[in-house]
Amino acid sequence: MNGRAAAVELVEVAPRDGLQNDPADLPTEAKAELVRRVVAAGARRVEVTSFVSPKAVPKMADAEAVLGLLQEDPPGPPGQVRLCGLVVNERGVARAAAAGVQEVNLVVVASDTFSRANQGAGTAETLARLPDLLGAARAAGLAASVTIGASFGCPFEGEVPLGRLEEVAGAVAEAGPDELCLADTIGVAVPAQVTERVGAVRRLAPGLALRCHFHDTRGTGTANAWAAYQAGVTSLDASLGGIGGCPFAPGATGNVATEDLAYLFARSGVPTGLDLAALLAARAWLAEALGHPTASALGRAGPFPPERARS
Amino acid sequence: MNGRAAAVELVEVAPRDGLQNDPADLPTEAKAELVRRVVAAGARRVEVTSFVSPKAVPKMADAEAVLGLLQEDPPGPPGQVRLCGLVVNERGVARAAAAGVQEVNLVVVASDTFSRANQGAGTAETLARLPDLLGAARAAGLAASVTIGASFGCPFEGEVPLGRLEEVAGAVAEAGPDELCLADTIGVAVPAQVTERVGAVRRLAPGLALRCHFHDTRGTGTANAWAAYQAGVTSLDASLGGIGGCPFAPGATGNVATEDLAYLFARSGVPTGLDLAALLAARAWLAEALGHPTASALGRAGPFPPERARS
C-alpha cells in the first residue's frame, strides 16, 4: 500500500511465552495440538516450550513430551517449520537438541534489577555465559537467538537508557548469535523508541538479524510492531489470542496477538504467510481449551472487510 | 525522541461520541462534570454534545442544558477552551450558536450505503448541503469542521477505494470548512492506509487543516494515531476511557482512549498539554459514573515508569 512489500515473519510464541503466563494449565496433548493448529494456519517458526528446571517453571515440565508428540507426526511441510525452545543453560541446550528442536532462544535482561529477579543473576553474569551457551548450541547443530528482555523499560528501574541497551546489545552481538531480539517484556514501549532502538542496534551490529517482541499492555503493541517493520525488522514475535503477559504487570494484557498483527499486515499489503480465518478458528479453539476468553481485538471484532462485502 | 516535537492536540470526544454510544445514560450534571474534568486535565478542545433531533438521539436531548451549566462557570483558562457541538442541519447550527459553543462539526460519510443508514441521505446529498451549513456557521461566528465518516472502510460496502475518498474529500474542501477530519468510524484502518490517505488528502487540499479520528476496534487505533502524526497530522480525536464505539461493530471497543494516546505521545517526547495522572483520575471517575469498566489500556495497566522508579 505504501510501496513496500517485504514479507514479515510472525514467530508464534503462544505455546511457550503465552501458556507459561496463562492462569490455565493445558495438558500435553493440547499443547502439541496448539502447535499443529498454528502451523496449519501458516506459522513456520514456533516457540514450543522451554527447557528449564521443572521446579522453576512447572508448566513447562513436559517439554520433551510435547516435542515427542510433534516428532511422531511433524506439523507442516517437511523441512519448512522451525520449532524453538527457550534455554537458560547448557543442560537446556542438550535437552533441546535431544528433543529435536531446530532452534534455541537465550535470554539476557537489559536492566540489572529485573535480571536478578527474573534470571537469578545480574546482566553481566548472563552475558558472560553467552559464548559457551552459543557454542554448545552451534555444536549441537541448532540455530540460536538471544532475546534482550526489558529493552524498552524495567518494572523496577523505570527507563532503561539507550546507552545501557547499546552496551548490552553490543555484548550480545559480540557473542555471535544468529539473531538478536529486542523484547518489550512489560509492555511499555512506544513507536518512537522502537525506531530509535532498532536503528541504534542495527548501527552497532549491521549484519545481525533482528527480531522484536512486543506486549500490548499499554495499547502500543500494534503500533510498535508497525514501527519495527518500518525500521526494517521483518521478524516479530506474536501470541495467538494475545495470551501471556507478565506477572509483574497486574491486569495487563499479554503479548501482542498474532491475529491482530496478521490483520494489520494483511490490510497493509505485507505478506505474512498466515491465513487469518484459520488463525481466528485456532484462537476460538484455544479460548475453549483454556476455559477463558482471550484478549485479541480481532477475536472480539472479527475481520474486515466482512464476508458479505467480500462475496 | 526521534527529533520531532511538534505538539499534538487531542480533541476530547467522550462527552458526545463516547456517551452517545455507551450503554449508560449520564445525568446532565455529570455530562458537564465530565467536560470540567477533561478540561482540568488539560483538554482545550472538547466535543460536548450534538444538536440533532432528540427523537433521533434521545441521549443528546439535553444539549442546551449541558452547555448552560458550562456557561455558568466556564471551565479552563478564559478564552482558551473550544467547546464543540455536532450538527446536521441549519437548525442545529442555530441551536449550537445560541447555546454558546465556539465550534460546530458536520459529518459526511464516504460510502453511500453507510451514509444512507447513518445520515438518512446519500453522500452526494449531504455534500450538496455543506456550503449552506458552513455559511450559516460562519455567519454565526462559529468555527466549522467537517468529518468524513468511513474514510477507511464501510461496514456495508467493505473497502472504500482511495479514489472515492479523494472525490468526497475534494468536494468537502471545495465547500471551505476550517478543518477536515478523516474518521475511521468502524475501526478498520491500518497505518499504511493512514499514511496513504492523509497524504492524498493533503495533496488535493494543501492549505486545509487535517484532523483524524480513530477507533481501536481491531487493535490499530494507537498505531493509526502515530502514523497520522508521522504524516504531519497534529490534531486527533480521542475519548476518555475509550468509551463509545459503533453500533455496527458488535463487541468492538470504542474510540481510541485519550489516556492511551496521552501515554504514547508523552513517552515519545511529543507535547499534548495533558496531565496523564489527572486523565487517569478522570477516567476512574467516569467508569464509576457509568457503572461499568472502560476499555483503555492505561486504565488497566497504569502509567510507566512506575512511581517507585520515578521518585
XYZ file of C-alpha atoms in Angstrom, chain B:
311
model
C 12.888 11.127 20.791
C 13.196 10.986 17.012
C 13.925 14.679 16.777
C 10.348 15.781 16.111
C 8.493 17.647 18.752
C 5.503 19.223 17.022
C 2.794 19.324 19.675
C -0.338 17.282 19.118
C -3.840 18.359 20.128
C -6.102 15.605 21.425
C -9.720 16.604 20.895
C -11.787 15.061 23.685
C -14.889 13.373 22.261
C -16.086 11.301 25.232
C -18.938 13.685 26.145
C -20.530 13.322 22.688
C -19.215 10.421 20.607
C -18.389 8.427 23.716
C -21.576 8.895 25.725
C -23.862 8.680 22.698
C -22.689 5.124 22.072
C -22.354 3.998 25.682
C -24.955 1.723 27.276
C -25.195 4.033 30.312
C -27.093 7.320 30.305
C -25.450 10.039 32.385
C -27.481 12.817 34.004
C -26.936 16.324 32.618
C -24.893 17.402 35.657
C -22.498 14.507 35.158
C -22.050 15.359 31.478
C -20.988 18.888 32.409
C -18.761 17.480 35.134
C -17.070 15.198 32.569
C -16.256 18.246 30.447
C -14.890 20.049 33.507
C -12.680 17.116 34.439
C -11.142 16.668 30.994
C -10.510 20.407 30.750
C -8.897 20.314 34.199
C -6.654 17.504 32.870
C -5.537 19.794 30.048
C -8.049 19.322 27.199
C -8.563 22.558 25.262
C -10.975 21.330 22.603
C -13.978 19.221 23.604
C -16.871 17.797 21.588
C -19.553 18.432 24.209
C -22.809 17.336 22.650
C -24.815 17.124 19.473
C -27.565 19.481 18.324
C -29.702 16.972 16.488
C -33.299 15.856 16.835
C -33.944 14.482 20.336
C -36.093 11.839 18.644
C -33.103 10.621 16.619
C -30.636 10.796 19.536
C -32.517 10.936 22.861
C -29.260 10.903 24.845
C -28.262 14.301 23.486
C -31.641 15.934 24.135
C -30.082 17.931 26.989
C -27.556 19.699 24.725
C -28.637 23.210 25.782
C -28.789 22.223 29.443
C -25.217 20.849 29.418
C -23.920 23.987 27.726
C -25.950 26.093 30.144
C -24.186 24.547 33.129
C -20.820 25.100 31.457
C -21.627 28.736 30.683
C -22.493 29.451 34.308
C -18.935 28.648 35.270
C -16.761 28.206 32.162
C -14.062 25.513 32.546
C -10.378 26.207 31.942
C -8.462 29.411 31.310
C -10.726 32.132 29.816
C -10.683 32.184 26.019
C -8.527 29.059 25.738
C -11.125 26.308 25.634
C -13.052 25.464 22.479
C -16.330 23.670 23.049
C -17.824 21.982 20.020
C -21.223 20.605 19.025
C -22.148 18.168 16.286
C -24.791 19.485 13.886
C -26.512 18.030 10.829
C -28.674 20.945 9.629
C -29.207 24.690 9.890
C -31.473 24.331 12.864
C -28.563 22.611 14.622
C -26.173 25.424 13.712
C -28.611 27.976 15.173
C -29.059 25.935 18.358
C -25.277 25.489 18.730
C -24.655 29.215 18.303
C -27.364 30.111 20.815
C -26.020 27.574 23.317
C -22.583 29.194 23.229
C -20.216 26.694 21.597
C -17.216 28.003 19.701
C -17.255 25.350 17.003
C -19.546 23.006 15.108
C -18.710 19.699 13.480
C -20.553 18.463 10.381
C -20.473 14.914 9.055
C -20.312 13.474 5.560
C -19.992 9.711 5.068
C -17.638 8.470 2.360
C -19.633 5.385 1.416
C -23.131 5.861 0.101
C -24.726 2.857 1.817
C -23.400 3.822 5.247
C -24.388 7.447 4.585
C -28.000 6.415 3.999
C -28.022 4.192 7.094
C -26.348 6.779 9.316
C -27.474 10.126 7.937
C -30.689 9.197 6.167
C -29.296 10.641 2.953
C -26.702 9.663 0.365
C -23.202 11.134 0.230
C -23.986 13.471 -2.677
C -26.996 14.906 -0.895
C -25.081 15.662 2.329
C -22.243 17.154 0.281
C -24.729 19.417 -1.509
C -25.934 20.780 1.831
C -22.451 21.635 3.084
C -21.971 25.133 1.597
C -25.187 26.437 3.178
C -24.386 24.866 6.533
C -20.841 26.192 6.533
C -22.181 29.616 5.529
C -24.629 29.557 8.415
C -21.842 28.604 10.846
C -19.623 31.369 9.525
C -22.470 33.891 9.795
C -22.948 32.831 13.428
C -19.238 33.354 14.137
C -18.533 29.645 14.674
C -15.541 27.636 13.517
C -16.647 24.625 11.468
C -15.003 21.283 10.789
C -16.266 18.508 8.540
C -15.704 14.875 9.448
C -15.648 12.303 6.656
C -17.053 9.139 8.206
C -15.990 5.699 6.968
C -12.861 7.181 5.373
C -11.040 3.850 5.746
C -13.774 1.256 5.253
C -17.538 0.739 5.329
C -19.462 -1.870 7.308
C -21.749 -2.464 4.316
C -19.605 -1.897 1.234
C -16.273 -3.112 2.609
C -13.252 -1.267 1.267
C -13.733 2.408 0.423
C -11.489 2.969 -2.614
C -8.934 5.751 -2.306
C -10.418 7.418 -5.391
C -13.810 7.568 -3.721
C -12.362 9.195 -0.600
C -10.447 11.675 -2.745
C -13.642 12.588 -4.570
C -15.540 13.181 -1.318
C -12.629 14.990 0.351
C -12.250 17.207 -2.723
C -15.907 18.211 -2.541
C -15.632 18.866 1.212
C -12.525 21.001 0.715
C -14.311 22.919 -2.033
C -17.039 23.844 0.444
C -14.398 25.545 2.578
C -14.503 24.227 6.162
C -11.904 25.325 8.724
C -10.742 21.743 9.105
C -11.314 18.333 7.558
C -11.339 15.172 9.684
C -10.745 11.665 8.331
C -12.680 9.253 10.544
C -12.253 5.500 10.856
C -15.809 5.229 12.144
C -15.829 1.434 12.409
C -12.219 0.812 13.420
C -10.781 -0.969 10.409
C -7.912 1.309 9.349
C -4.264 0.268 9.320
C -1.265 2.619 9.470
C -0.231 2.138 5.831
C -3.711 3.311 4.829
C -3.472 6.313 7.157
C -0.169 7.352 5.609
C -1.624 6.910 2.128
C -4.917 8.728 2.748
C -3.570 11.611 4.790
C -1.003 12.170 2.036
C -3.648 12.043 -0.695
C -5.981 14.499 1.058
C -3.112 16.843 1.807
C -2.145 16.823 -1.884
C -5.647 17.740 -3.013
C -6.212 20.385 -0.312
C -2.733 21.593 0.677
C -3.797 24.503 2.873
C -6.580 22.774 4.785
C -6.111 21.760 8.436
C -6.463 17.985 8.922
C -7.680 16.009 11.921
C -8.036 12.238 12.329
C -10.481 10.142 14.334
C -9.638 6.532 15.129
C -11.264 3.596 16.872
C -9.357 0.785 18.500
C -11.812 -1.884 17.373
C -9.176 -4.041 15.685
C -6.203 -3.062 17.821
C -4.850 -0.481 15.393
C -6.099 2.805 16.936
C -2.805 3.746 18.558
C -0.781 2.658 15.533
C -3.010 4.758 13.271
C -2.700 7.791 15.542
C 1.070 7.532 15.425
C 1.037 7.079 11.629
C -1.158 10.184 11.292
C 1.213 12.169 13.475
C 4.178 10.937 11.436
C 2.304 12.125 8.330
C 2.029 15.592 9.858
C -1.459 15.490 11.410
C -1.331 17.332 14.746
C -4.975 17.087 15.784
C -6.534 13.787 16.804
C -9.858 12.844 18.354
C -9.749 10.649 21.453
C -12.245 9.556 24.076
C -11.597 9.317 27.818
C -11.671 5.662 28.854
C -12.024 4.673 25.199
C -15.787 4.905 25.630
C -18.006 4.950 22.597
C -17.800 2.605 19.693
C -20.013 1.909 16.789
C -23.356 0.109 16.972
C -22.467 -1.587 13.672
C -19.466 -3.372 15.181
C -20.812 -5.623 17.929
C -18.407 -6.320 20.794
C -15.967 -3.749 19.487
C -14.092 -1.454 21.766
C -14.683 2.193 21.115
C -12.777 5.293 20.291
C -9.078 5.272 20.859
C -8.620 6.218 24.524
C -7.354 9.692 25.406
C -5.109 8.328 28.142
C -3.600 5.733 25.772
C -2.682 8.451 23.269
C -1.515 10.764 26.060
C 0.851 7.988 27.201
C 2.020 7.261 23.651
C 2.835 10.895 22.926
C 4.280 11.739 26.341
C 6.770 8.862 26.197
C 7.609 9.889 22.636
C 8.519 13.409 23.738
C 5.545 14.967 21.935
C 3.691 17.631 23.969
C -0.100 17.231 24.324
C -0.735 19.627 27.210
C -2.461 16.766 29.052
C -1.696 15.557 32.575
C -1.751 11.746 32.471
C -2.395 11.315 36.189
C -5.335 13.729 36.011
C -6.701 11.898 32.965
C -6.465 8.560 34.774
C -8.290 10.042 37.768
C -10.983 11.425 35.439
C -11.262 8.002 33.806
C -11.783 6.325 37.178
C -14.494 8.893 37.972
C -16.128 8.246 34.586
C -16.141 4.459 34.998
C -17.819 4.952 38.382
C -20.379 7.372 36.891
C -21.127 4.969 34.006
C -21.340 1.993 36.333
C -19.121 -0.183 34.149
C -15.398 -0.583 33.411
C -13.853 1.234 30.479
C -11.586 -0.243 27.846
C -8.406 1.813 27.962
C -5.088 0.022 28.263
C -3.645 2.686 30.568
C -6.712 2.388 32.787
C -5.908 -1.318 33.191
C -2.128 -1.273 33.349
C -1.317 2.160 34.768
C 1.397 4.544 33.666
C 5.106 3.912 33.203
C 7.626 4.495 34.658
C 6.068 3.396 37.963
C 6.088 5.908 40.819
C 8.743 3.984 42.747
C 11.088 4.228 39.777
C 10.389 7.910 39.218
C 10.861 9.069 42.773
